[in-house]
Amino acid sequence: MAVNSSLPITNTQSDDNPQPSAVRAFLSNISETVRSGLSNRRPWQELLDRSAFSKPESVSDATVRIRKNYNYFRINYLTVITAVLAVSLLTNPLSLILLAGLLAAWLFLYLFRQSSDPPVTLFGRQFSDRETFFLLIVSTIIVIFLTSVGSVLVTALMVGVAMVSVHGAFRAPEDLFLDDPEPQGGVPSLLSLFTGGGGDGGSLIPQTSVAART
């Protein structure tokens, strides 16, 4: 008489590697944040309406205009500044490569690392999380202040802010519906994107990775 015995089957494939899913979640949240922000922008035709431009009567009038226009065209202005930054980096390939490498180092050597991951090994030496964090800070200081990256970023920001300020000073805000409530799901702060304090968008960095650092 044959006896059928059920043998336990163990799945040898493990899904314990959270790195790909963490990267996908990061990119997905960035995409969602950008789409949410751009969906709340004002029409570009309204921003560039030539009939609404006039010379401010005084410096105080220009300041009031800038403040009102910024509150109304906030996302459009941030888009313009971002575009200036992008063009500046694209026209300076070395700065773009250095900045991209620095960002990748922070993401894959620190933010996306788990407590179960092996230590970072460089030139045959293993580095702890604290040592890796210190090296990343030093690398950031070197890249930003001792290469062309810092000057490119500062120059691009100054140009972008100048463009926004000139537009805000000469664009008369009388025809704008400034009493409308701010659109929901606007542009969160940079810190909130990484810490999860930005509202519905959540954190761009998975909390498991952050918890591993503490």
Coordinates of C-alpha atoms in Angstrom, one line a residue:
M1 CA 0.0 0.0 0.0
A2 CA 1.5 3.3 -1.1
V3 CA 1.6 6.0 1.5
N4 CA 1.4 9.6 0.2
S5 CA 3.3 11.9 2.4
S6 CA 3.2 15.6 1.8
L7 CA 6.7 17.1 1.9
P8 CA 7.0 20.8 2.9
I9 CA 8.2 23.0 0.1
T10 CA 10.4 25.9 1.0
N11 CA 10.5 28.8 -1.4
T12 CA 14.1 29.7 -1.7
Q13 CA 13.5 33.0 -3.5
S14 CA 13.5 35.9 -1.1
D15 CA 11.9 39.2 -1.5
D16 CA 13.9 40.7 1.4
N17 CA 15.8 43.1 -0.9
P18 CA 13.9 46.4 -0.5
Q19 CA 16.3 48.4 -2.7
P20 CA 14.4 48.1 -6.0
S21 CA 11.1 48.8 -4.4
A22 CA 12.5 51.7 -2.5
V23 CA 13.8 53.3 -5.7
R24 CA 10.5 52.7 -7.5
A25 CA 8.6 54.3 -4.6
F26 CA 11.0 57.3 -4.6
L27 CA 10.6 57.8 -8.3
S28 CA 6.9 57.3 -8.2
N29 CA 6.5 59.8 -5.4
I30 CA 8.6 62.4 -7.2
S31 CA 6.4 61.9 -10.3
E32 CA 3.2 62.2 -8.3
T33 CA 4.5 65.4 -6.6
V34 CA 5.5 67.0 -9.8
R35 CA 2.2 66.2 -11.5
S36 CA 0.2 67.4 -8.5
G37 CA 2.2 70.7 -8.4
L38 CA 1.9 71.3 -12.2
S39 CA -1.8 70.6 -12.2
N40 CA -2.3 73.6 -9.9
R41 CA -0.3 76.1 -12.0
R42 CA -2.0 79.2 -13.5
P43 CA -2.5 79.4 -17.2
W44 CA 0.7 80.6 -19.0
Q45 CA -1.4 83.0 -21.1
E46 CA -2.5 84.8 -18.0
L47 CA 1.1 85.0 -16.8
L48 CA 2.3 86.5 -20.1
D49 CA -0.7 88.8 -20.8
R50 CA 1.0 91.9 -22.2
S51 CA -2.0 94.1 -21.5
A52 CA -1.6 93.5 -17.8
F53 CA 2.0 94.9 -17.7
S54 CA 2.6 98.4 -16.4
K55 CA 5.4 100.3 -14.7
P56 CA 5.1 100.3 -10.9
E57 CA 4.6 103.7 -9.3
S58 CA 7.2 103.2 -6.6
V59 CA 9.4 100.7 -4.9
S60 CA 6.7 99.9 -2.4
D61 CA 4.2 99.4 -5.2
A62 CA 6.7 97.0 -6.9
T63 CA 7.1 95.1 -3.6
V64 CA 3.4 94.7 -3.2
R65 CA 3.0 93.5 -6.8
I66 CA 5.8 91.0 -6.3
R67 CA 4.2 89.6 -3.2
K68 CA 0.7 89.4 -4.8
N69 CA 2.0 87.9 -8.0
Y70 CA 4.1 85.4 -6.2
N71 CA 1.1 84.2 -4.2
Y72 CA -0.9 83.8 -7.4
F73 CA 1.7 82.5 -9.8
R74 CA 3.7 80.6 -7.2
I75 CA 3.9 77.3 -9.1
N76 CA 4.6 79.1 -12.4
Y77 CA 7.4 81.0 -10.9
L78 CA 8.9 77.8 -9.3
T79 CA 8.7 76.2 -12.8
V80 CA 10.6 79.1 -14.4
I81 CA 13.3 78.9 -11.7
T82 CA 13.5 75.1 -12.1
A83 CA 13.8 75.5 -15.9
V84 CA 16.6 78.0 -15.5
L85 CA 18.4 75.6 -13.2
A86 CA 17.9 72.8 -15.7
V87 CA 19.2 74.8 -18.6
S88 CA 22.3 75.9 -16.6
L89 CA 23.2 72.4 -15.6
L90 CA 22.6 71.1 -19.2
T91 CA 24.9 73.7 -20.6
N92 CA 27.6 72.7 -17.9
P93 CA 27.9 68.9 -18.4
L94 CA 30.7 68.6 -15.8
S95 CA 28.6 70.3 -13.1
L96 CA 25.6 68.1 -14.1
I97 CA 27.7 64.9 -13.8
L98 CA 29.1 65.9 -10.4
L99 CA 25.7 66.8 -9.0
A100 CA 24.1 63.7 -10.3
G101 CA 26.9 61.6 -8.9
L102 CA 26.6 63.3 -5.5
L103 CA 22.8 62.7 -5.5
A104 CA 23.2 59.1 -6.4
A105 CA 25.8 58.6 -3.6
W106 CA 23.4 60.0 -1.0
L107 CA 20.5 57.9 -2.3
F108 CA 22.3 54.5 -2.6
L109 CA 25.0 54.8 0.0
Y110 CA 22.8 56.3 2.8
L111 CA 19.1 57.0 2.3
F112 CA 18.2 53.7 0.6
R113 CA 20.5 51.5 2.7
Q114 CA 18.9 49.1 5.2
S115 CA 20.3 48.0 8.5
S116 CA 20.7 44.5 7.1
D117 CA 22.9 45.7 4.2
P118 CA 26.6 44.9 4.3
P119 CA 28.9 47.8 5.2
V120 CA 30.2 50.1 2.4
T121 CA 33.6 48.8 1.3
L122 CA 36.1 51.1 -0.4
F123 CA 39.7 50.3 -1.2
G124 CA 39.4 47.2 0.9
R125 CA 38.2 49.1 4.0
Q126 CA 34.7 48.8 5.5
F127 CA 32.9 52.0 6.6
S128 CA 30.2 52.2 9.2
D129 CA 27.0 54.1 8.6
R130 CA 28.4 57.0 10.7
E131 CA 31.6 57.1 8.7
T132 CA 29.7 56.9 5.4
F133 CA 27.5 59.8 6.5
F134 CA 30.6 61.9 7.3
L135 CA 32.3 61.0 4.0
L136 CA 29.1 62.1 2.2
I137 CA 29.0 65.4 4.0
V138 CA 32.7 66.0 3.1
S139 CA 32.0 65.1 -0.5
T140 CA 29.0 67.4 -0.6
I141 CA 31.1 70.3 0.7
I142 CA 33.9 69.6 -1.9
V143 CA 31.5 69.3 -4.8
I144 CA 29.4 72.4 -3.9
F145 CA 32.2 74.8 -2.8
L146 CA 35.4 73.6 -4.5
T147 CA 34.0 72.9 -8.0
S148 CA 31.9 74.8 -10.5
V149 CA 28.7 73.2 -9.2
G150 CA 28.2 75.9 -6.5
S151 CA 28.7 78.8 -8.9
V152 CA 26.4 77.3 -11.5
L153 CA 23.6 76.7 -9.0
V154 CA 24.0 80.2 -7.4
T155 CA 24.1 81.9 -10.8
A156 CA 21.1 80.0 -12.1
L157 CA 19.1 80.8 -8.9
M158 CA 20.0 84.5 -9.1
V159 CA 18.9 84.6 -12.8
G160 CA 15.7 82.8 -12.1
V161 CA 14.8 84.9 -9.1
A162 CA 15.6 88.1 -11.1
M163 CA 13.3 87.0 -13.9
V164 CA 10.5 86.3 -11.4
S165 CA 11.1 89.5 -9.6
V166 CA 11.0 91.6 -12.8
H167 CA 7.8 89.9 -13.9
G168 CA 6.2 90.3 -10.5
A169 CA 7.1 94.0 -10.3
F170 CA 5.7 94.9 -13.8
R171 CA 2.7 92.6 -13.8
A172 CA -0.3 94.5 -12.5
P173 CA -2.2 92.1 -10.1
E174 CA -5.6 94.0 -10.2
D175 CA -7.2 91.5 -12.6
L176 CA -6.2 88.5 -10.5
F177 CA -8.6 86.7 -8.2
L178 CA -6.4 87.0 -5.2
D179 CA -9.2 86.1 -2.8
D180 CA -9.4 82.6 -4.1
P181 CA -8.2 80.0 -1.6
E182 CA -4.8 78.4 -2.3
P183 CA -5.2 75.2 -4.4
Q184 CA -4.9 72.0 -2.4
G185 CA -1.9 69.8 -3.1
G186 CA 0.5 72.6 -4.0
V187 CA 4.2 72.4 -3.9
P188 CA 5.5 71.1 -0.6
S189 CA 8.7 72.1 0.9
L190 CA 11.9 70.3 0.0
L191 CA 12.3 68.9 3.5
S192 CA 8.8 67.7 3.7
L193 CA 9.3 65.6 0.6
F194 CA 11.9 63.6 2.3
T195 CA 10.4 63.5 5.8
G196 CA 6.8 62.8 5.0
G197 CA 5.5 66.1 6.3
G198 CA 4.2 67.3 3.0
G199 CA 0.6 66.3 3.3
D200 CA -1.0 63.7 1.1
G201 CA 2.1 63.2 -1.0
G202 CA 3.9 61.2 1.8
S203 CA 7.6 60.8 2.1
L204 CA 9.8 60.3 -0.9
I205 CA 12.2 58.2 1.2
P206 CA 10.7 55.0 2.5
Q207 CA 10.4 55.0 6.3
T208 CA 12.1 51.7 6.6
S209 CA 15.3 53.3 5.2
V210 CA 15.0 56.3 7.5
A211 CA 14.4 54.0 10.5
A212 CA 17.6 52.1 9.7
R213 CA 19.6 55.2 10.3
T214 CA 18.3 55.8 13.8

